[in-house]
N, CA, C and O atoms as a Tinker XYZ file with bonds, in Angstrom:
   424  protein
     1  N      6.268000   -1.028000    1.629000    73     2
     2  CA     6.143000    0.398000    2.771000    64     1     3
     3  C      6.763000    0.963000    2.745000    63     2     4     5
     4  O      7.966000    0.711000    2.674000    81     3
     5  N      6.123000    2.286000    2.802000    73     3     6
     6  CA     7.211000    3.479000    2.660000    64     5     7
     7  C      6.549000    4.793000    2.712000    63     6     8     9
     8  O      5.385000    4.932000    2.336000    81     7
     9  N      7.253000    5.746000    3.164000    73     7    10
    10  CA     6.220000    7.072000    2.792000    64     9    11
    11  C      6.039000    8.004000    1.932000    63    10    12    13
    12  O      7.053000    7.786000    1.269000    81    11
    13  N      5.459000    9.030000    1.323000    73    11    14
    14  CA     5.219000    9.161000    0.613000    64    13    15
    15  C      6.425000    9.598000   -0.260000    63    14    16    17
    16  O      7.320000   10.120000    0.405000    81    15
    17  N      6.644000    9.514000   -1.490000    73    15    18
    18  CA     7.570000    9.870000   -2.396000    64    17    19
    19  C      8.854000    8.936000   -2.321000    63    18    20    21
    20  O      9.877000    9.406000   -2.820000    81    19
    21  N      8.919000    7.727000   -1.782000    73    19    22
    22  CA     9.960000    7.030000   -1.313000    64    21    23
    23  C     10.055000    5.452000   -2.147000    63    22    24    25
    24  O     10.298000    4.322000   -1.723000    81    23
    25  N      9.739000    5.990000   -3.528000    73    23    26
    26  CA     9.679000    5.021000   -4.478000    64    25    27
    27  C      8.723000    3.279000   -4.406000    63    26    28    29
    28  O      8.986000    2.182000   -4.900000    81    27
    29  N      7.879000    3.650000   -3.769000    73    27    30
    30  CA     7.259000    2.326000   -3.697000    64    29    31
    31  C      6.503000    1.946000   -4.623000    63    30    32    33
    32  O      6.417000    0.761000   -4.944000    81    31
    33  N      5.595000    3.255000   -5.402000    73    31    34
    34  CA     4.913000    2.683000   -6.884000    64    33    35
    35  C      5.887000    1.894000   -8.136000    63    34    36    37
    36  O      5.668000    0.955000   -8.902000    81    35
    37  N      7.161000    2.889000   -7.873000    73    35    38
    38  CA     8.006000    2.468000   -9.265000    64    37    39
    39  C      8.794000    1.335000   -8.950000    63    38    40    41
    40  O      9.277000    0.815000   -9.956000    81    39
    41  N      9.108000    0.731000   -7.775000    73    39    42
    42  CA    10.017000   -0.609000   -7.020000    64    41    43
    43  C      8.796000   -1.556000   -7.460000    63    42    44    45
    44  O      9.028000   -2.426000   -8.299000    81    43
    45  N      7.473000   -1.418000   -6.914000    73    43    46
    46  CA     6.614000   -2.212000   -7.365000    64    45    47
    47  C      6.167000   -2.818000   -7.970000    63    46    48    49
    48  O      5.861000   -4.004000   -7.848000    81    47
    49  N      5.984000   -1.835000   -9.072000    73    47    50
    50  CA     5.660000   -1.879000  -10.529000    64    49    51
    51  C      6.671000   -2.699000  -11.009000    63    50    52    53
    52  O      6.346000   -3.600000  -11.781000    81    51
    53  N      7.807000   -2.562000  -10.707000    73    51    54
    54  CA     8.788000   -3.319000  -11.676000    64    53    55
    55  C      8.557000   -4.762000  -10.882000    63    54    56    57
    56  O      7.915000   -5.638000  -11.462000    81    55
    57  N      9.058000   -4.989000   -9.620000    73    55    58
    58  CA     9.034000   -6.188000   -8.981000    64    57    59
    59  C      7.570000   -7.071000   -9.758000    63    58    60    61
    60  O      7.580000   -8.279000   -9.996000    81    59
    61  N      6.551000   -6.263000  -10.014000    73    59    62
    62  CA     5.405000   -7.028000   -9.932000    64    61    63
    63  C      5.410000   -7.450000  -11.725000    63    62    64    65
    64  O      4.608000   -8.318000  -12.068000    81    63
    65  N      6.023000   -7.023000  -12.459000    73    63    66
    66  CA     6.599000   -7.467000  -13.851000    64    65    67
    67  C      7.686000   -8.327000  -14.142000    63    66    68    69
    68  O      7.820000   -8.803000  -15.268000    81    67
    69  N      8.545000   -8.585000  -13.129000    73    67    70
    70  CA     9.753000   -9.267000  -13.061000    64    69    71
    71  C      8.723000  -10.404000  -12.374000    63    70    72    73
    72  O      8.644000  -11.471000  -12.984000    81    71
    73  N      8.010000  -10.268000  -11.276000    73    71    74
    74  CA     7.524000  -11.755000  -11.190000    64    73    75
    75  C      6.489000  -12.082000  -11.819000    63    74    76    77
    76  O      6.141000  -13.258000  -11.709000    81    75
    77  N      5.689000  -11.190000  -12.651000    73    75    78
    78  CA     4.523000  -11.682000  -13.406000    64    77    79
    79  C      3.264000  -12.152000  -12.402000    63    78    80    81
    80  O      2.683000  -13.229000  -12.272000    81    79
    81  N      3.105000  -10.804000  -11.732000    73    79    82
    82  CA     2.264000  -10.591000  -10.833000    64    81    83
    83  C      1.449000   -9.630000  -10.872000    63    82    84    85
    84  O      2.058000   -8.754000  -11.486000    81    83
    85  N     -0.018000   -9.064000  -10.473000    73    83    86
    86  CA    -0.740000   -7.930000  -10.504000    64    85    87
    87  C     -0.048000   -7.162000   -9.465000    63    86    88    89
    88  O      0.332000   -7.647000   -8.399000    81    87
    89  N      0.112000   -5.824000   -9.858000    73    87    90
    90  CA     0.749000   -4.403000   -8.905000    64    89    91
    91  C     -0.805000   -4.054000   -8.409000    63    90    92    93
    92  O     -1.786000   -4.371000   -9.081000    81    91
    93  N     -0.871000   -3.454000   -7.316000    73    91    94
    94  CA    -1.827000   -2.683000   -6.870000    64    93    95
    95  C     -0.895000   -1.646000   -5.990000    63    94    96    97
    96  O      0.107000   -1.962000   -5.350000    81    95
    97  N     -1.573000   -0.095000   -6.139000    73    95    98
    98  CA    -1.351000    1.402000   -5.324000    64    97    99
    99  C     -2.554000    1.019000   -4.643000    63    98   100   101
   100  O     -3.562000    0.532000   -5.153000    81    99
   101  N     -2.259000    1.400000   -2.954000    73    99   102
   102  CA    -2.871000    1.697000   -2.080000    64   101   103
   103  C     -3.782000    2.255000   -2.052000    63   102   104   105
   104  O     -4.951000    1.957000   -1.808000    81   103
   105  N     -3.005000    3.626000   -2.454000    73   103   106
   106  CA    -3.678000    5.301000   -2.466000    64   105   107
   107  C     -4.728000    4.943000   -3.434000    63   106   108   109
   108  O     -5.650000    5.702000   -3.133000    81   107
   109  N     -5.120000    4.206000   -4.441000    73   107   110
   110  CA    -5.967000    4.201000   -5.135000    64   109   111
   111  C     -7.468000    3.709000   -4.676000    63   110   112   113
   112  O     -8.468000    3.401000   -5.324000    81   111
   113  N     -7.159000    3.778000   -3.169000    73   111   114
   114  CA    -8.495000    2.619000   -2.447000    64   113   115
   115  C     -9.003000    3.857000   -1.724000    63   114   116   117
   116  O    -10.195000    3.705000   -1.455000    81   115
   117  N     -8.555000    4.954000   -1.340000    73   115   118
   118  CA    -8.607000    6.008000   -0.114000    64   117   119
   119  C    -10.092000    6.433000   -0.766000    63   118   120   121
   120  O    -10.356000    6.273000   -1.958000    81   119
   121  N    -10.885000    6.921000    0.081000    73   119   122
   122  CA   -12.409000    7.472000   -0.022000    64   121   123
   123  C    -12.239000    8.762000   -0.745000    63   122   124   125
   124  O    -11.264000    8.901000   -1.483000    81   123
   125  N    -13.189000    9.805000   -0.577000    73   123   126
   126  CA   -13.377000   11.332000   -1.794000    64   125   127
   127  C    -12.625000   11.910000   -0.239000    63   126   128   129
   128  O    -11.576000   12.554000   -0.220000    81   127
   129  N    -13.450000   11.502000    1.059000    73   127   130
   130  CA   -12.888000   12.575000    2.004000    64   129   131
   131  C    -11.746000   12.739000    2.238000    63   130   132   133
   132  O    -11.325000   13.840000    2.593000    81   131
   133  N    -10.593000   11.162000    2.023000    73   131   134
   134  CA    -9.537000   11.298000    2.473000    64   133   135
   135  C     -8.701000   12.070000    1.090000    63   134   136   137
   136  O     -7.783000   12.839000    1.374000    81   135
   137  N     -8.910000   11.931000    0.191000    73   135   138
   138  CA    -8.531000   12.282000   -0.942000    64   137   139
   139  C     -8.438000   13.647000   -1.264000    63   138   140   141
   140  O     -7.535000   14.260000   -1.833000    81   139
   141  N     -9.878000   14.155000   -0.656000    73   139   142
   142  CA    -9.742000   15.718000   -0.621000    64   141   143
   143  C     -8.704000   16.260000    0.547000    63   142   144   145
   144  O     -8.155000   17.358000    0.465000    81   143
   145  N     -8.542000   15.490000    1.468000    73   143   146
   146  CA    -7.937000   16.331000    2.741000    64   145   147
   147  C     -6.068000   16.302000    2.101000    63   146   148   149
   148  O     -5.144000   17.104000    2.239000    81   147
   149  N     -6.174000   15.119000    1.476000    73   147   150
   150  CA    -4.695000   14.754000    1.175000    64   149   151
   151  C     -4.338000   16.068000   -0.366000    63   150   152   153
   152  O     -3.218000   16.539000   -0.568000    81   151
   153  N     -5.334000   16.334000   -1.055000    73   151   154
   154  CA    -4.958000   17.068000   -1.958000    64   153   155
   155  C     -5.268000   18.725000   -1.406000    63   154   156   157
   156  O     -5.198000   19.722000   -2.124000    81   155
   157  N     -5.619000   18.698000    0.037000    73   155   158
   158  CA    -5.085000   19.881000    1.004000    64   157   159
   159  C     -4.327000   20.037000    1.403000    63   158   160   161
   160  O     -4.242000   21.133000    1.959000    81   159
   161  N     -3.297000   19.233000    1.464000    73   159   162
   162  CA    -2.264000   19.110000    2.068000    64   161   163
   163  C     -2.409000   18.864000    3.545000    63   162   164   165
   164  O     -1.406000   19.117000    4.211000    81   163
   165  N     -3.530000   18.392000    4.217000    73   163   166
   166  CA    -3.981000   18.429000    5.582000    64   165   167
   167  C     -3.748000   16.491000    5.822000    63   166   168   169
   168  O     -4.262000   15.550000    5.217000    81   167
   169  N     -2.914000   16.525000    6.779000    73   167   170
   170  CA    -2.396000   14.961000    6.689000    64   169   171
   171  C     -3.643000   14.076000    7.331000    63   170   172   173
   172  O     -4.553000   14.630000    7.947000    81   171
   173  N     -3.600000   12.876000    7.157000    73   171   174
   174  CA    -4.383000   12.196000    7.286000    64   173   175
   175  C     -4.248000   11.602000    8.631000    63   174   176   177
   176  O     -3.065000   11.452000    8.937000    81   175
   177  N     -5.342000   11.104000    9.796000    73   175   178
   178  CA    -5.496000   10.630000   11.186000    64   177   179
   179  C     -5.594000    9.350000   11.102000    63   178   180   181
   180  O     -5.745000    8.811000   10.006000    81   179
   181  N     -5.519000    8.603000   12.326000    73   179   182
   182  CA    -5.866000    7.416000   12.422000    64   181   183
   183  C     -7.483000    6.632000   11.894000    63   182   184   185
   184  O     -7.709000    5.505000   11.456000    81   183
   185  N     -8.487000    7.921000   12.202000    73   183   186
   186  CA    -9.532000    7.590000   11.671000    64   185   187
   187  C    -10.157000    7.829000   10.214000    63   186   188   189
   188  O    -11.087000    7.236000    9.667000    81   187
   189  N     -9.299000    8.959000    9.724000    73   187   190
   190  CA    -9.240000    8.721000    8.128000    64   189   191
   191  C     -8.530000    7.547000    7.948000    63   190   192   193
   192  O     -9.314000    6.975000    7.191000    81   191
   193  N     -7.732000    6.879000    8.079000    73   191   194
   194  CA    -7.579000    5.744000    7.780000    64   193   195
   195  C     -8.086000    4.345000    7.835000    63   194   196   197
   196  O     -7.952000    3.456000    6.994000    81   195
   197  N     -8.742000    4.319000    9.073000    73   195   198
   198  CA    -9.334000    3.036000    8.980000    64   197   199
   199  C    -10.312000    2.701000    8.051000    63   198   200   201
   200  O    -10.296000    1.564000    7.581000    81   199
   201  N    -11.086000    3.428000    7.737000    73   199   202
   202  CA   -11.916000    2.578000    6.232000    64   201   203
   203  C    -11.086000    2.266000    5.206000    63   202   204   205
   204  O    -11.348000    1.316000    4.468000    81   203
   205  N     -9.953000    3.055000    5.034000    73   203   206
   206  CA    -8.958000    2.454000    3.918000    64   205   207
   207  C     -8.658000    1.278000    4.219000    63   206   208   209
   208  O     -9.194000    0.386000    3.562000    81   207
   209  N     -7.853000    0.969000    5.140000    73   207   210
   210  CA    -7.536000    0.045000    6.134000    64   209   211
   211  C     -8.415000   -1.663000    5.835000    63   210   212   213
   212  O     -7.878000   -2.683000    5.402000    81   211
   213  N     -9.683000   -1.501000    6.187000    73   211   214
   214  CA   -10.341000   -1.617000    5.812000    64   213   215
   215  C    -10.953000   -2.434000    4.458000    63   214   216   217
   216  O    -11.170000   -3.627000    4.246000    81   215
   217  N    -11.111000   -1.292000    3.704000    73   215   218
   218  CA   -11.022000   -1.874000    2.350000    64   217   219
   219  C     -9.993000   -2.497000    1.708000    63   218   220   221
   220  O    -10.185000   -3.382000    0.875000    81   219
   221  N     -9.153000   -2.192000    1.960000    73   219   222
   222  CA    -7.576000   -2.799000    1.562000    64   221   223
   223  C     -7.501000   -4.487000    2.374000    63   222   224   225
   224  O     -7.421000   -5.537000    1.735000    81   223
   225  N     -7.532000   -4.424000    3.310000    73   223   226
   226  CA    -7.734000   -5.802000    4.103000    64   225   227
   227  C     -8.764000   -6.971000    3.563000    63   226   228   229
   228  O     -8.456000   -8.156000    3.687000    81   227
   229  N    -10.002000   -6.567000    2.958000    73   227   230
   230  CA   -10.541000   -7.350000    1.931000    64   229   231
   231  C    -10.101000   -7.336000    0.944000    63   230   232   233
   232  O     -9.642000   -8.447000    0.680000    81   231
   233  N     -9.945000   -6.517000    0.042000    73   231   234
   234  CA    -9.206000   -6.346000   -1.282000    64   233   235
   235  C     -8.112000   -7.422000   -0.938000    63   234   236   237
   236  O     -7.987000   -8.102000   -1.957000    81   235
   237  N     -7.264000   -7.881000    0.040000    73   235   238
   238  CA    -6.337000   -8.532000   -0.052000    64   237   239
   239  C     -6.552000   -9.941000    0.213000    63   238   240   241
   240  O     -5.872000  -10.907000   -0.135000    81   239
   241  N     -7.636000   -9.883000    0.902000    73   239   242
   242  CA    -8.218000  -11.059000    1.119000    64   241   243
   243  C     -8.883000  -11.949000   -0.509000    63   242   244   245
   244  O     -8.711000  -13.113000   -0.870000    81   243
   245  N     -9.512000  -11.020000   -1.056000    73   243   246
   246  CA   -10.065000  -11.397000   -2.420000    64   245   247
   247  C     -8.908000  -11.520000   -3.010000    63   246   248   249
   248  O     -8.831000  -12.692000   -3.377000    81   247
   249  N     -7.600000  -10.722000   -3.414000    73   247   250
   250  CA    -6.277000  -10.967000   -3.940000    64   249   251
   251  C     -6.123000  -12.255000   -4.041000    63   250   252   253
   252  O     -6.409000  -12.950000   -5.016000    81   251
   253  N     -5.480000  -12.728000   -2.618000    73   251   254
   254  CA    -5.127000  -13.864000   -2.138000    64   253   255
   255  C     -5.701000  -14.992000   -2.646000    63   254   256   257
   256  O     -5.024000  -16.019000   -2.636000    81   255
   257  N     -7.010000  -15.020000   -3.168000    73   255   258
   258  CA    -7.934000  -16.009000   -3.678000    64   257   259
   259  C     -7.182000  -16.653000   -5.440000    63   258   260   261
   260  O     -7.164000  -17.767000   -5.965000    81   259
   261  N     -6.736000  -15.484000   -5.806000    73   259   262
   262  CA    -5.951000  -15.776000   -7.446000    64   261   263
   263  C     -4.538000  -16.223000   -7.342000    63   262   264   265
   264  O     -4.077000  -16.818000   -8.317000    81   263
   265  N     -3.641000  -15.988000   -6.110000    73   263   266
   266  CA    -2.222000  -15.950000   -5.978000    64   265   267
   267  C     -1.598000  -14.439000   -5.660000    63   266   268   269
   268  O     -2.264000  -13.442000   -5.384000    81   267
   269  N     -0.345000  -14.511000   -5.754000    73   267   270
   270  CA     0.551000  -13.850000   -5.373000    64   269   271
   271  C      0.126000  -12.370000   -5.814000    63   270   272   273
   272  O     -0.329000  -12.398000   -6.958000    81   271
   273  N      0.137000  -10.664000   -5.076000    73   271   274
   274  CA     0.128000   -9.785000   -6.052000    64   273   275
   275  C      1.223000   -8.927000   -5.055000    63   274   276   277
   276  O      1.505000   -9.422000   -3.964000    81   275
   277  N      1.833000   -7.612000   -5.469000    73   275   278
   278  CA     2.444000   -6.810000   -4.875000    64   277   279
   279  C      1.311000   -5.791000   -4.669000    63   278   280   281
   280  O      0.292000   -5.737000   -5.358000    81   279
   281  N      1.643000   -4.918000   -3.544000    73   279   282
   282  CA     1.022000   -3.918000   -2.940000    64   281   283
   283  C      1.706000   -2.542000   -2.370000    63   282   284   285
   284  O      2.181000   -2.268000   -1.268000    81   283
   285  N      1.567000   -1.848000   -3.492000    73   283   286
   286  CA     2.835000   -0.491000   -2.726000    64   285   287
   287  C      1.861000    0.267000   -1.977000    63   286   288   289
   288  O      0.760000    0.493000   -2.479000    81   287
   289  N      2.301000    0.876000   -0.277000    73   287   290
   290  CA     1.266000    0.987000    0.881000    64   289   291
   291  C      2.355000    1.237000    1.785000    63   290   292   293
   292  O      3.383000    0.647000    2.120000    81   291
   293  N      1.653000    2.544000    2.122000    73   291   294
   294  CA     2.142000    3.299000    3.207000    64   293   295
   295  C      1.719000    3.073000    4.451000    63   294   296   297
   296  O      1.365000    3.916000    5.275000    81   295
   297  N      1.770000    1.772000    4.583000    73   295   298
   298  CA     0.886000    1.357000    6.482000    64   297   299
   299  C      2.335000    1.459000    7.004000    63   298   300   301
   300  O      3.169000    0.789000    6.396000    81   299
   301  N      2.677000    2.077000    7.869000    73   299   302
   302  CA     3.728000    2.696000    8.454000    64   301   303
   303  C      3.566000    2.118000   10.059000    63   302   304   305
   304  O      4.459000    1.437000   10.564000    81   303
   305  N      2.519000    2.419000   10.676000    73   303   306
   306  CA     2.610000    1.402000   11.835000    64   305   307
   307  C      2.138000    0.214000   11.651000    63   306   308   309
   308  O      1.464000   -0.303000   10.761000    81   307
   309  N      2.640000   -0.184000   12.730000    73   307   310
   310  CA     2.584000   -1.712000   13.141000    64   309   311
   311  C      0.934000   -1.948000   13.201000    63   310   312   313
   312  O      0.508000   -2.963000   12.652000    81   311
   313  N     -0.224000   -0.835000   13.998000    73   311   314
   314  CA    -1.471000   -1.322000   13.776000    64   313   315
   315  C     -1.786000   -1.320000   12.443000    63   314   316   317
   316  O     -2.652000   -2.060000   11.976000    81   315
   317  N     -1.168000   -0.569000   11.822000    73   315   318
   318  CA    -1.998000   -0.685000   10.167000    64   317   319
   319  C     -1.934000   -1.910000    9.536000    63   318   320   321
   320  O     -2.832000   -2.474000    8.910000    81   319
   321  N     -0.343000   -2.433000    9.831000    73   319   322
   322  CA    -0.321000   -3.541000    9.371000    64   321   323
   323  C     -0.951000   -4.677000   10.066000    63   322   324   325
   324  O     -0.799000   -5.765000    9.512000    81   323
   325  N     -1.371000   -4.664000   10.751000    73   323   326
   326  CA    -2.267000   -5.526000   11.752000    64   325   327
   327  C     -3.319000   -5.960000   11.572000    63   326   328   329
   328  O     -3.890000   -7.010000   11.867000    81   327
   329  N     -3.681000   -4.669000   10.818000    73   327   330
   330  CA    -4.914000   -4.541000   10.133000    64   329   331
   331  C     -5.167000   -5.027000    8.683000    63   330   332   333
   332  O     -6.203000   -5.622000    8.384000    81   331
   333  N     -4.349000   -4.798000    7.945000    73   331   334
   334  CA    -4.254000   -5.291000    6.829000    64   333   335
   335  C     -4.079000   -6.376000    6.900000    63   334   336   337
   336  O     -4.717000   -6.773000    5.925000    81   335
   337  N     -3.572000   -7.415000    7.453000    73   335   338
   338  CA    -3.723000   -9.064000    7.658000    64   337   339
   339  C     -4.472000   -9.313000    8.244000    63   338   340   341
   340  O     -4.159000  -10.310000    8.895000    81   339
   341  N     -5.563000   -8.927000    8.490000    73   339   342
   342  CA    -6.733000   -9.236000   10.067000    64   341   343
   343  C     -7.902000  -10.502000    9.058000    63   342   344   345
   344  O     -8.542000  -11.452000    9.508000    81   343
   345  N     -7.809000  -10.046000    7.759000    73   343   346
   346  CA    -8.672000  -10.948000    7.182000    64   345   347
   347  C     -7.978000  -12.307000    6.008000    63   346   348   349
   348  O     -8.501000  -13.254000    5.419000    81   347
   349  N     -6.488000  -11.728000    6.100000    73   347   350
   350  CA    -6.206000  -13.173000    5.048000    64   349   351
   351  C     -4.422000  -12.640000    5.761000    63   350   352   353
   352  O     -4.021000  -11.850000    6.617000    81   351
   353  N     -3.772000  -13.673000    4.747000    73   351   354
   354  CA    -2.164000  -13.793000    4.922000    64   353   355
   355  C     -1.664000  -12.670000    4.199000    63   354   356   357
   356  O     -2.130000  -12.248000    3.141000    81   355
   357  N     -0.880000  -12.300000    4.702000    73   355   358
   358  CA    -0.122000  -10.825000    4.419000    64   357   359
   359  C      1.713000  -11.325000    4.674000    63   358   360   361
   360  O      2.104000  -12.048000    5.591000    81   359
   361  N      2.415000  -10.825000    3.805000    73   359   362
   362  CA     3.904000  -11.124000    3.925000    64   361   363
   363  C      3.931000   -9.439000    3.849000    63   362   364   365
   364  O      3.325000   -8.989000    2.877000    81   363
   365  N      4.413000   -8.670000    4.542000    73   363   366
   366  CA     5.065000   -7.252000    4.385000    64   365   367
   367  C      6.620000   -7.318000    4.258000    63   366   368   369
   368  O      7.359000   -8.207000    4.680000    81   367
   369  N      6.888000   -6.397000    3.712000    73   367   370
   370  CA     8.361000   -6.075000    3.150000    64   369   371
   371  C      8.463000   -4.282000    3.452000    63   370   372   373
   372  O      7.817000   -3.373000    2.931000    81   371
   373  N      9.431000   -4.243000    4.391000    73   371   374
   374  CA     9.643000   -3.030000    3.984000    64   373   375
   375  C     11.417000   -3.112000    3.755000    63   374   376   377
   376  O     12.302000   -3.748000    4.327000    81   375
   377  N     11.405000   -2.134000    2.627000    73   375   378
   378  CA    12.809000   -1.712000    2.164000    64   377   379
   379  C     13.043000   -0.326000    1.760000    63   378   380   381
   380  O     12.338000    0.405000    1.064000    81   379
   381  N     14.464000   -0.044000    2.480000    73   379   382
   382  CA    15.017000    0.956000    2.432000    64   381   383
   383  C     16.078000    1.531000    1.241000    63   382   384   385
   384  O     17.273000    1.256000    1.141000    81   383
   385  N     15.489000    2.175000    0.605000    73   383   386
   386  CA    15.817000    2.455000   -0.870000    64   385   387
   387  C     16.526000    3.817000   -1.205000    63   386   388   389
   388  O     15.947000    4.901000   -1.134000    81   387
   389  N     17.936000    3.641000   -1.603000    73   387   390
   390  CA    18.006000    5.183000   -1.902000    64   389   391
   391  C     18.115000    5.708000   -3.037000    63   390   392   393
   392  O     18.030000    4.893000   -3.956000    81   391
   393  N     18.284000    6.851000   -3.358000    73   391   394
   394  CA    17.845000    7.352000   -4.381000    64   393   395
   395  C     18.732000    6.632000   -5.979000    63   394   396   397
   396  O     18.156000    6.336000   -7.026000    81   395
   397  N     19.644000    6.557000   -5.807000    73   395   398
   398  CA    19.579000    5.753000   -7.063000    64   397   399
   399  C     19.806000    4.491000   -7.281000    63   398   400   401
   400  O     20.656000    4.161000   -8.108000    81   399
   401  N     19.083000    3.566000   -6.573000    73   399   402
   402  CA    18.430000    2.625000   -6.840000    64   401   403
   403  C     16.870000    2.678000   -7.234000    63   402   404   405
   404  O     16.061000    1.994000   -7.862000    81   403
   405  N     16.906000    3.805000   -6.554000    73   403   406
   406  CA    15.191000    3.930000   -7.237000    64   405   407
   407  C     15.128000    4.371000   -8.464000    63   406   408   409
   408  O     13.997000    4.215000   -8.924000    81   407
   409  N     15.947000    4.912000   -9.271000    73   407   410
   410  CA    16.465000    5.295000  -10.295000    64   409   411
   411  C     16.434000    4.253000  -11.457000    63   410   412   413
   412  O     16.143000    4.400000  -12.644000    81   411
   413  N     16.794000    3.242000  -10.804000    73   411   414
   414  CA    17.685000    2.091000  -11.656000    64   413   415
   415  C     15.909000    1.303000  -11.669000    63   414   416   417
   416  O     15.709000    0.766000  -12.759000    81   415
   417  N     14.904000    1.196000  -10.857000    73   415   418
   418  CA    14.159000    0.439000  -10.907000    64   417   419
   419  C     13.157000    1.309000  -11.451000    63   418   420   421
   420  O     12.184000    0.565000  -11.571000    81   419
   421  N     12.752000    2.711000  -11.943000    73   419   422
   422  CA    11.739000    3.752000  -12.297000    64   421   423
   423  C     12.098000    3.328000  -13.872000    63   422   424
   424  O     11.529000    3.890000  -14.808000    81   423
């Protein structure tokens, strides 16, 4: 988990490669309305994120049927993480990664 540009995708992809598990980027599951807002540099609010979190929660439930996965996700609020785990078991990890560490992982 982390803010935009923090290296979630680069670190997640590399970790998934090392662990030989699938990698998913939560940004790929936003609806069209949210994508338009983000392209216009309009911040998403909790109502914008609600359907996104619901979809991700269901996807996590589906993915759990097949084993472990790595999901890069900017679910920074505790309520977001709670929603993600509402349908299944989720272990979330938050890592603070410096610039030099990110460059080694990408």
